[in-house]
Short mmCIF file of C-alpha atoms in Angstrom, two decimals:
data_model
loop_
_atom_site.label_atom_id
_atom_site.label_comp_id
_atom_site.label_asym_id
_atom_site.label_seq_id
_atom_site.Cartn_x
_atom_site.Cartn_y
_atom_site.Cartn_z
CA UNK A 1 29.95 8.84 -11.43
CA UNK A 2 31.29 7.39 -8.67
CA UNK A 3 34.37 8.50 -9.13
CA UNK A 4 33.59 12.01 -9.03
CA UNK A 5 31.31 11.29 -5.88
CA UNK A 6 34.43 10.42 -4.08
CA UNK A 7 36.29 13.38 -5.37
CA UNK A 8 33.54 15.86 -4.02
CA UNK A 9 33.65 14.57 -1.03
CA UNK A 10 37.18 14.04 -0.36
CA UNK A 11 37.29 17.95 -1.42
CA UNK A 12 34.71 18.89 1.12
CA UNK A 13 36.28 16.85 3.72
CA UNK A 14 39.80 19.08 2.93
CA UNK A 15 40.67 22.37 4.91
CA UNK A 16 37.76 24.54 2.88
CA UNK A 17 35.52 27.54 5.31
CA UNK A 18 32.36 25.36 3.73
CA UNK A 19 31.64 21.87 5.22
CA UNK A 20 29.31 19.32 3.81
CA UNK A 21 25.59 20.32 4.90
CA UNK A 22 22.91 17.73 5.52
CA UNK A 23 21.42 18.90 1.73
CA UNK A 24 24.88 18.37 0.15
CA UNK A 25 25.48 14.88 1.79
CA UNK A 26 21.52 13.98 1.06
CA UNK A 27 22.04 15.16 -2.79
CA UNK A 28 25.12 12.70 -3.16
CA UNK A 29 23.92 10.19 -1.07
CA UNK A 30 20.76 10.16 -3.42
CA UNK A 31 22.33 10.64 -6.77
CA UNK A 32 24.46 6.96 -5.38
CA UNK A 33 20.91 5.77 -4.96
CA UNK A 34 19.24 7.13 -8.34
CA UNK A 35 22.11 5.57 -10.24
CA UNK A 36 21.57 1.98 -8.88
CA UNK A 37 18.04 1.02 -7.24
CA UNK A 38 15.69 4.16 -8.00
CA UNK A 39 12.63 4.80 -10.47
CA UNK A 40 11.07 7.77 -11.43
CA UNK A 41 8.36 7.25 -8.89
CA UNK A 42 10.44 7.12 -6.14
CA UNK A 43 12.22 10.14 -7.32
CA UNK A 44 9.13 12.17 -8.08
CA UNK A 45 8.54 10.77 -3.94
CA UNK A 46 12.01 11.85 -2.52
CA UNK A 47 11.53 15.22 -3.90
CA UNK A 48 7.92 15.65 -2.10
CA UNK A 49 9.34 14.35 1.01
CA UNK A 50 12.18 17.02 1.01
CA UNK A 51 10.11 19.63 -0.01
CA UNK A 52 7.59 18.55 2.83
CA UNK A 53 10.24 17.60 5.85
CA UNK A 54 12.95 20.29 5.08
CA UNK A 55 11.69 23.32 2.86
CA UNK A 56 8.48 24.20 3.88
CA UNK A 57 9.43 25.87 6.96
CA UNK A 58 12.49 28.31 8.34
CA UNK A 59 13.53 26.12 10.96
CA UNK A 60 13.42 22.97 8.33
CA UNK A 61 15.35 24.72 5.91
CA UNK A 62 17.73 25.50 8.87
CA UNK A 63 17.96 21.88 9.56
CA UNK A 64 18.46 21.33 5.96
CA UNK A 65 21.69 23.50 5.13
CA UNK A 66 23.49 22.98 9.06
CA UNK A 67 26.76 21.68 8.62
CA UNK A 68 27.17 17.84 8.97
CA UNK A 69 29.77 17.72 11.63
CA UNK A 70 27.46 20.23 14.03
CA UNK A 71 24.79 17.66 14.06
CA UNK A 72 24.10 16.06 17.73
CA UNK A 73 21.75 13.39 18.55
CA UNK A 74 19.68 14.86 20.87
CA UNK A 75 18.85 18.04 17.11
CA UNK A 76 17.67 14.80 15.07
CA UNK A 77 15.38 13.61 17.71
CA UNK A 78 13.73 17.23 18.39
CA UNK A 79 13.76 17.30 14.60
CA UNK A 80 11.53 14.25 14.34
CA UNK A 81 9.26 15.30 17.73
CA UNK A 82 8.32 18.75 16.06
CA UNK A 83 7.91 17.24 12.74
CA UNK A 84 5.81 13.91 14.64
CA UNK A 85 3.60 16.69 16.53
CA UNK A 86 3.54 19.73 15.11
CA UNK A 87 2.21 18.26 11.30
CA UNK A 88 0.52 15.10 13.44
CA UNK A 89 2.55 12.78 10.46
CA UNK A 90 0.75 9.16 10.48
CA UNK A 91 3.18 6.18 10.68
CA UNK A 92 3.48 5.93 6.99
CA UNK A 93 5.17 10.12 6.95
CA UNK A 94 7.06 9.29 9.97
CA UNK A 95 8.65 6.21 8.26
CA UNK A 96 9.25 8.60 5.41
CA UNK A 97 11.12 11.43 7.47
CA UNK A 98 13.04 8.62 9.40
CA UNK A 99 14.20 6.78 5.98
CA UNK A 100 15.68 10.41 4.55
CA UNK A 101 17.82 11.02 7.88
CA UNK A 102 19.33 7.78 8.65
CA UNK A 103 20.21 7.19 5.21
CA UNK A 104 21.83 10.42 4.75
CA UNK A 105 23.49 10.66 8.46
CA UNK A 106 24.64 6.80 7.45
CA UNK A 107 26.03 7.84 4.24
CA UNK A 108 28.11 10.80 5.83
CA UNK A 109 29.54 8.43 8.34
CA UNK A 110 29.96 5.97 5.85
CA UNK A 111 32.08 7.78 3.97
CA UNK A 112 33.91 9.56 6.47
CA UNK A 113 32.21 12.87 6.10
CA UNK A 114 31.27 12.73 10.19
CA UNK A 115 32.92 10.75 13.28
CA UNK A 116 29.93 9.85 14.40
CA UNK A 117 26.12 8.79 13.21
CA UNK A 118 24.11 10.86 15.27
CA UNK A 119 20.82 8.83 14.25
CA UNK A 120 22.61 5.32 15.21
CA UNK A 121 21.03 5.06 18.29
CA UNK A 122 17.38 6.20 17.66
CA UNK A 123 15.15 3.75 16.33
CA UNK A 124 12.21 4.11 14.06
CA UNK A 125 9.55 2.50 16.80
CA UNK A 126 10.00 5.31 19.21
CA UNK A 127 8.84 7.10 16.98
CA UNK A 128 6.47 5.27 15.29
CA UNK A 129 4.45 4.38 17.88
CA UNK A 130 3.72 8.07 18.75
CA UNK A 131 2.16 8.49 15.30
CA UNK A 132 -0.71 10.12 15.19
CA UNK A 133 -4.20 8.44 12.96
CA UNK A 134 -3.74 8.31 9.30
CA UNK A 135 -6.93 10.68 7.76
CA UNK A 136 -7.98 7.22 6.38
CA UNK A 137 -8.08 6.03 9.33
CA UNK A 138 -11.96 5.02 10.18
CA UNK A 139 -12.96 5.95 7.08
CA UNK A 140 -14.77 2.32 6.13
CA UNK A 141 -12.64 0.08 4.49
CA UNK A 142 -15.04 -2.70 3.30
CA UNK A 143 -17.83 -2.80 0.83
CA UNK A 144 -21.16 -4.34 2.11
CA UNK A 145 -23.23 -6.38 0.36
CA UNK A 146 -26.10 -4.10 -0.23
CA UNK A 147 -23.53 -1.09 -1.58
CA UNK A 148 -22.20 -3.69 -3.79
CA UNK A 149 -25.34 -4.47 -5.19
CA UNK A 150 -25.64 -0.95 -6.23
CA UNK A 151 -22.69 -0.65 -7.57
CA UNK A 152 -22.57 -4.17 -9.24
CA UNK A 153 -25.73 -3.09 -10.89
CA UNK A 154 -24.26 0.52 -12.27
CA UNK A 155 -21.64 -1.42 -13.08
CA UNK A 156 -23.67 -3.67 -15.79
CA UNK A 157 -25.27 -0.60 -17.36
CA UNK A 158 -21.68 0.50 -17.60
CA UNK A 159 -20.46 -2.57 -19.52
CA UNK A 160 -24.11 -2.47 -21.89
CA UNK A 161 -22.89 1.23 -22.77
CA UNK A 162 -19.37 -0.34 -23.61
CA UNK A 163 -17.18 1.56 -20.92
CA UNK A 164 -13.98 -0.69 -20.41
CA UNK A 165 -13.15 0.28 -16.88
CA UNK A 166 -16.63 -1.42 -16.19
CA UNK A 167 -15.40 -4.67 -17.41
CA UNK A 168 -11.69 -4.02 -15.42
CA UNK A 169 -13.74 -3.29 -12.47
CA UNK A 170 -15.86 -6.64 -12.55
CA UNK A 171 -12.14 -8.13 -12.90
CA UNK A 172 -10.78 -7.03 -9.40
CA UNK A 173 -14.49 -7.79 -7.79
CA UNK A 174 -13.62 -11.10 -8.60
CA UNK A 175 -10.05 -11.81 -7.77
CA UNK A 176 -8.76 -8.78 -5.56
CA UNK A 177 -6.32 -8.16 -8.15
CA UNK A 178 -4.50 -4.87 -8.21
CA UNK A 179 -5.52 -1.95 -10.66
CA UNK A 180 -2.09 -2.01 -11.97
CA UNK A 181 -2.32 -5.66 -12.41
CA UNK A 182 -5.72 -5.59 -14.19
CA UNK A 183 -4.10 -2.91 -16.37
CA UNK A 184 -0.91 -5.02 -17.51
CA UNK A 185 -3.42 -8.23 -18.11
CA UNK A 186 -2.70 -9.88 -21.54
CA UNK A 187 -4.48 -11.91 -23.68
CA UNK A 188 -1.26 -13.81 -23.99
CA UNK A 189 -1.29 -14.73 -20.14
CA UNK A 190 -4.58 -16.36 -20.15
CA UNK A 191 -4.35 -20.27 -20.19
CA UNK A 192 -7.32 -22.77 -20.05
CA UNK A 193 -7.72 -22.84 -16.50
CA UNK A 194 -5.29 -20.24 -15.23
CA UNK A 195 -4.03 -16.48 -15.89
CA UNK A 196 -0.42 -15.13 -14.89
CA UNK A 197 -0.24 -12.03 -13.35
CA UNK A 198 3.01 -10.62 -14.29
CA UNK A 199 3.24 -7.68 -15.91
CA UNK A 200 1.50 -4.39 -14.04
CA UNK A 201 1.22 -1.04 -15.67
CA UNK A 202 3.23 1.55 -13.96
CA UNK A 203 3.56 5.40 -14.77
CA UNK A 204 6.59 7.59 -15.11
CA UNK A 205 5.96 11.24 -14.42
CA UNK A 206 9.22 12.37 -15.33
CA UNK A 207 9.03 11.16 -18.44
CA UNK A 208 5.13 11.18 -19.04
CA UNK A 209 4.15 7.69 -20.09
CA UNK A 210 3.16 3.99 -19.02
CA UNK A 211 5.19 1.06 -18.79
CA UNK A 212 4.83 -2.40 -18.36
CA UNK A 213 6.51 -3.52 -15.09
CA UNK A 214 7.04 -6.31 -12.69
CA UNK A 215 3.88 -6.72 -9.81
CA UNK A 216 4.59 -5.67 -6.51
CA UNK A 217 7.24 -7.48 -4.43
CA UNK A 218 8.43 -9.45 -8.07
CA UNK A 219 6.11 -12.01 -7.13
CA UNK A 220 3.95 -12.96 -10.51
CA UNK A 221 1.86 -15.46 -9.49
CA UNK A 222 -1.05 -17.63 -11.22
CA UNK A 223 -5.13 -17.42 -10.78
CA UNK A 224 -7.86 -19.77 -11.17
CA UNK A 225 -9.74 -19.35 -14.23
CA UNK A 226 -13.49 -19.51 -12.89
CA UNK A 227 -16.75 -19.75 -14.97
CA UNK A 228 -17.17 -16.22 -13.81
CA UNK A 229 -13.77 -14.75 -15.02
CA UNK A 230 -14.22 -16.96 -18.03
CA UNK A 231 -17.69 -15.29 -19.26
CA UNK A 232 -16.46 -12.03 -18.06
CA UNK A 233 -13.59 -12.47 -20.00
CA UNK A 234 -15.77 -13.21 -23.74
CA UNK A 235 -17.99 -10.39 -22.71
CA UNK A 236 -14.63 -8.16 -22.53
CA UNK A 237 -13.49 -9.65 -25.94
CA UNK A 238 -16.72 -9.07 -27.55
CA UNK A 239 -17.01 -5.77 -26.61
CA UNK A 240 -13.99 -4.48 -27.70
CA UNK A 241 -14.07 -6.27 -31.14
CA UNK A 242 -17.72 -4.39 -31.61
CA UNK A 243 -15.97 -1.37 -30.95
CA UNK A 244 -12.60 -2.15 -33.08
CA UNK A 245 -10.27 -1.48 -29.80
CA UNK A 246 -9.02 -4.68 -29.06
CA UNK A 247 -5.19 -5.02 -28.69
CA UNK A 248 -2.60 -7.02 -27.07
CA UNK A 249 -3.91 -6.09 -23.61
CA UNK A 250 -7.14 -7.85 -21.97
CA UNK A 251 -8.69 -4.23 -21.49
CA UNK A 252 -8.76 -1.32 -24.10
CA UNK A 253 -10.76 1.36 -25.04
CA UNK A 254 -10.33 4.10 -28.26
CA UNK A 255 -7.37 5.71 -26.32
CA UNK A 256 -5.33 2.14 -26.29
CA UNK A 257 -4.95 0.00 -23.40
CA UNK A 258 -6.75 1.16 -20.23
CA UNK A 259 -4.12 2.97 -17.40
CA UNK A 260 -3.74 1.95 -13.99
CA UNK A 261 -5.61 5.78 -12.94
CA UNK A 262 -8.57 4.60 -15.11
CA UNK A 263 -9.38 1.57 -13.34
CA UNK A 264 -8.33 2.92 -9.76
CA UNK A 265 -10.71 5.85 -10.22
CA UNK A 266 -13.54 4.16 -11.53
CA UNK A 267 -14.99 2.91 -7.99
CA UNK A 268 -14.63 6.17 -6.63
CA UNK A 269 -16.40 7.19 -9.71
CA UNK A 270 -19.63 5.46 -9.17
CA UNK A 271 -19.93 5.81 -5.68
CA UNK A 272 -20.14 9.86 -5.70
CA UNK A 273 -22.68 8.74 -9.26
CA UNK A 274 -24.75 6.76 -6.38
CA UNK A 275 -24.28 9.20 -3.84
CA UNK A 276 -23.33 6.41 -1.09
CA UNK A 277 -21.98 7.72 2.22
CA UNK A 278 -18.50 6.57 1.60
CA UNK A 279 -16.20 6.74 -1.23
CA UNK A 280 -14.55 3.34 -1.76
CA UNK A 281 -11.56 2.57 -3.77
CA UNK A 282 -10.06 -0.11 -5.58
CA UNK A 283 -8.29 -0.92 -2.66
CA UNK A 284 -11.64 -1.40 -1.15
CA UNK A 285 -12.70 -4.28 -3.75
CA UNK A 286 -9.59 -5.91 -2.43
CA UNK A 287 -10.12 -5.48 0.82
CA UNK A 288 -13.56 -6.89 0.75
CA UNK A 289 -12.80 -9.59 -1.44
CA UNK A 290 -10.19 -11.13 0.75
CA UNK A 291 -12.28 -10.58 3.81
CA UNK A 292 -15.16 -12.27 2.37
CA UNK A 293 -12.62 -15.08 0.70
CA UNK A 294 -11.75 -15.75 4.93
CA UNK A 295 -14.69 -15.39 6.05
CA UNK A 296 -15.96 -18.31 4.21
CA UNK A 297 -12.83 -20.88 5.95
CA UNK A 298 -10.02 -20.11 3.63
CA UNK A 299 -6.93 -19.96 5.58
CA UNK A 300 -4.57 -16.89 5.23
CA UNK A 301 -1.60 -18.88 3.53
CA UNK A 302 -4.27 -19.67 0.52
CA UNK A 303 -5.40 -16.20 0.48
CA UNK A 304 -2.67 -13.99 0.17
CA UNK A 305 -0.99 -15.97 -1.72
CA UNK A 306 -3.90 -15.58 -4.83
CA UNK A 307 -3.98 -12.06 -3.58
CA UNK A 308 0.13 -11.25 -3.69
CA UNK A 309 1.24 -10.39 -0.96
CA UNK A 310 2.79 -12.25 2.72
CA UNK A 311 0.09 -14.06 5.67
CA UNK A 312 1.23 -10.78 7.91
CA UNK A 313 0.15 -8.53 5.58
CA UNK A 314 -3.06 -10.43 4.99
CA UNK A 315 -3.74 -10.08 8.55
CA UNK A 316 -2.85 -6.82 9.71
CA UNK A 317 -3.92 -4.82 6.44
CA UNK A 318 -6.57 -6.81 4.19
CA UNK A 319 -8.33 -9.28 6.91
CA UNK A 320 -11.71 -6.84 7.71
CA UNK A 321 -14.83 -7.76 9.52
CA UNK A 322 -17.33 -8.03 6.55
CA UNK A 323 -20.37 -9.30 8.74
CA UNK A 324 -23.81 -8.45 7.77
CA UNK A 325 -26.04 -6.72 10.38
CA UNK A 326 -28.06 -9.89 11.45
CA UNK A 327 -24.98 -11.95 11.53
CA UNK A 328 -23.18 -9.19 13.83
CA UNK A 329 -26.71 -9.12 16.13
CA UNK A 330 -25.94 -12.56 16.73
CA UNK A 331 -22.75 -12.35 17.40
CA UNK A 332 -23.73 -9.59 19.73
CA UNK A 333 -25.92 -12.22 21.66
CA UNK A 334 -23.00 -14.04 22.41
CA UNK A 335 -20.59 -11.40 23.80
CA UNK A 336 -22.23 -11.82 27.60
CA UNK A 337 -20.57 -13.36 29.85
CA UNK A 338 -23.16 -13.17 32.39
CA UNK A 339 -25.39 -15.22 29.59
CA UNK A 340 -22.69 -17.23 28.63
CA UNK A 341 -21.42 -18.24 32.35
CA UNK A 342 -25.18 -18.86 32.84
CA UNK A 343 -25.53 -21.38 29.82
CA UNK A 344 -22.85 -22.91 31.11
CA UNK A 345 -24.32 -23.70 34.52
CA UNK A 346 -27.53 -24.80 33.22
CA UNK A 347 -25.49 -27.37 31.00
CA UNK A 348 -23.48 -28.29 33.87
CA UNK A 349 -27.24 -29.05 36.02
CA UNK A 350 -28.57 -30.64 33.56
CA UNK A 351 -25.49 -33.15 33.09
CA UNK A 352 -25.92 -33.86 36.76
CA UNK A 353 -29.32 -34.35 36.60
CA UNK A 354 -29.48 -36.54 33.74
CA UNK A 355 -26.18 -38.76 35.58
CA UNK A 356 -28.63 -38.65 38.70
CA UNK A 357 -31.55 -39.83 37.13
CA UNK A 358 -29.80 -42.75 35.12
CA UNK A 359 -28.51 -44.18 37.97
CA UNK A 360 -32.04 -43.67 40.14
CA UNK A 361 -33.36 -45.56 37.16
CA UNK A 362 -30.45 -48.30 37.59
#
């Protein structure tokens, strides 16, 4: 493969009346990529991007078939500003866009295809920080206690009618686990006072099917067994034994072992079935479950470590206020400063008046 990479480009780069176009040097820089560090997700997510960034307009398309050596600077950067604006892309699609044109301008100049990297001197931040608010954004990202209730509740009549996802659900309420995760759980990875996480289930679409991978960032890690997982876990068993579905995996139904869609969509499920004002996600059990886990003293190392992922990320995407309304009131009470500089001074009187009256005493 690669050596008929080098032989396509080395007979674009001769004296031919067709140069290398930004699609042709994207297509070999990505079938490089595909061979070595790519899955089928990603691919399925390349494609989308390209159809989205460089096909779905006239201009874009434009972009996409110029010639490599007519590309300037100063054409990448109004590329990214009309894209940034014009479809008001969130940080996430701007990081997208960015990823697809300095990896294809620094595979042309890599191998000699242009003189010079016309995206070498922009940076990502300049354009990130012009991003516009993800439609997630303020959309509420935390359960409270009194929704949960609800849900907790539906979720018990769930498990008494013996649907599975009820029992994977209770799972994540209680250890912020991913869907995935819950999905890839074994019997075989449950110890006496632990469970591995390790495996999480992970779909192909080009091929149609599920497969057992490694957890995000290949970092399996270990959870305490509590009384609560441990009952949860022999209602699970006896459920599925009474309905003749158990299998090698912690939860299965008649079709086999639960997916990773399954569990994800069964929050959103119930709260359209309750008709509460926001539609939560699985994402929002973990959320709230961390946030809770902190708000009760445990310090961010602890937590996102039984949660999977690094302190930053704790803190700038998981960490969420999870007050309740008379513990925010209070809170509220204390956010004067004109009552606050005024409890101060009356300390600070009666200090001196109590040092005064000591030594009027003495």
């Amino acid at each position: 493969m690669k050596a008929l990479e080098e032989k396509i480009v080395s007979w674009y780069l001769a004296d031919h009346d067709q140069p290398m176009t930004f699609e042709d040097c994207y297509n070999a820089w990505f079938r490089e990529e595909k061979e070595h560090y790519v899955s089928n997700q990603t691919i399925v997510r390349y494609k989308q991007d390209i159809d989205r960034f460089f096909l779905s307009k006239e201009k874009d398309t434009v972009f996409y078939h110029t010639a490599m050596r007519d590309f300037t600077e100063s054409m990448v950067h109004t590329f990214i500003m009309d894209h940034l604006h014009e479809d008001r892309l969130c940080r996430e699609a701007v990081k997208d866009l960015f990823r697809i044109l300095r990896e294809t301008f620094g595979y042309a100049w890599r191998k000699r295809i242009i003189d010079e990297n016309p995206c070498a001197r922009l940076s990502l931040s300049q354009y990130t920080r012009q991003s516009y608010p993800s439609r997630l954004t303020g959309r509420k990202e935390t359960i409270s206690a009194e929704e949960w209730q609800l849900i907790s509740a539906q979720m018990a009549r769930d498990q008494a009618a013996g649907l599975m996802t009820a029992f994977a659900a209770e799972l994540l309420s209680l250890t912020g686990m991913r869907p995935g995760e819950a999905a890839g759980l074994k019997w075989e990875n449950i110890d006496t006072e632990d469970f591995f996480i390790v495996n999480t289930r992970k779909y192909d679409p080009l091929n149609n099917m599920y497969y057992d991978g490694d957890v995000k960032n290949k970092r399996p890690r270990w959870f305490p067994l509590t009384e609560d997982i441990k009952d949860l876990l022999r209602r699970t068993r006896a459920a599925e034994e009474e309905k003749n579905t158990l299998s090698e995996y912690v939860f299965s139904d008649e079709n086999g072992a639960l997916t990773t869609g399954k569990i994800s969509s069964y929050i959103k499920n119930k709260c359209r079935q309750l008709g509460l004002s926001h539609e939560y996600c699985s994402y929002s059990i973990r959320k709230t479950v961390n946030s809770v886990t902190k708000a009760c003293g445990t310090t961010t190392l602890v937590a996102s470590s039984i949660l999977g992922h690094t302190p930053e990320v704790n803190e700038r995407y998981y960490t969420k206020d999870v007050a309740k309304s008379d513990e925010r009131a209070r809170a509220a009470e204390f956010m004067n400063l004109g009552k606050w500089a005024k409890t101060k001074e009356k300390s600070r009187s009666t200090q001196i008046n109590t040092f005064l009256g000591e030594n009027v005493t003495a």
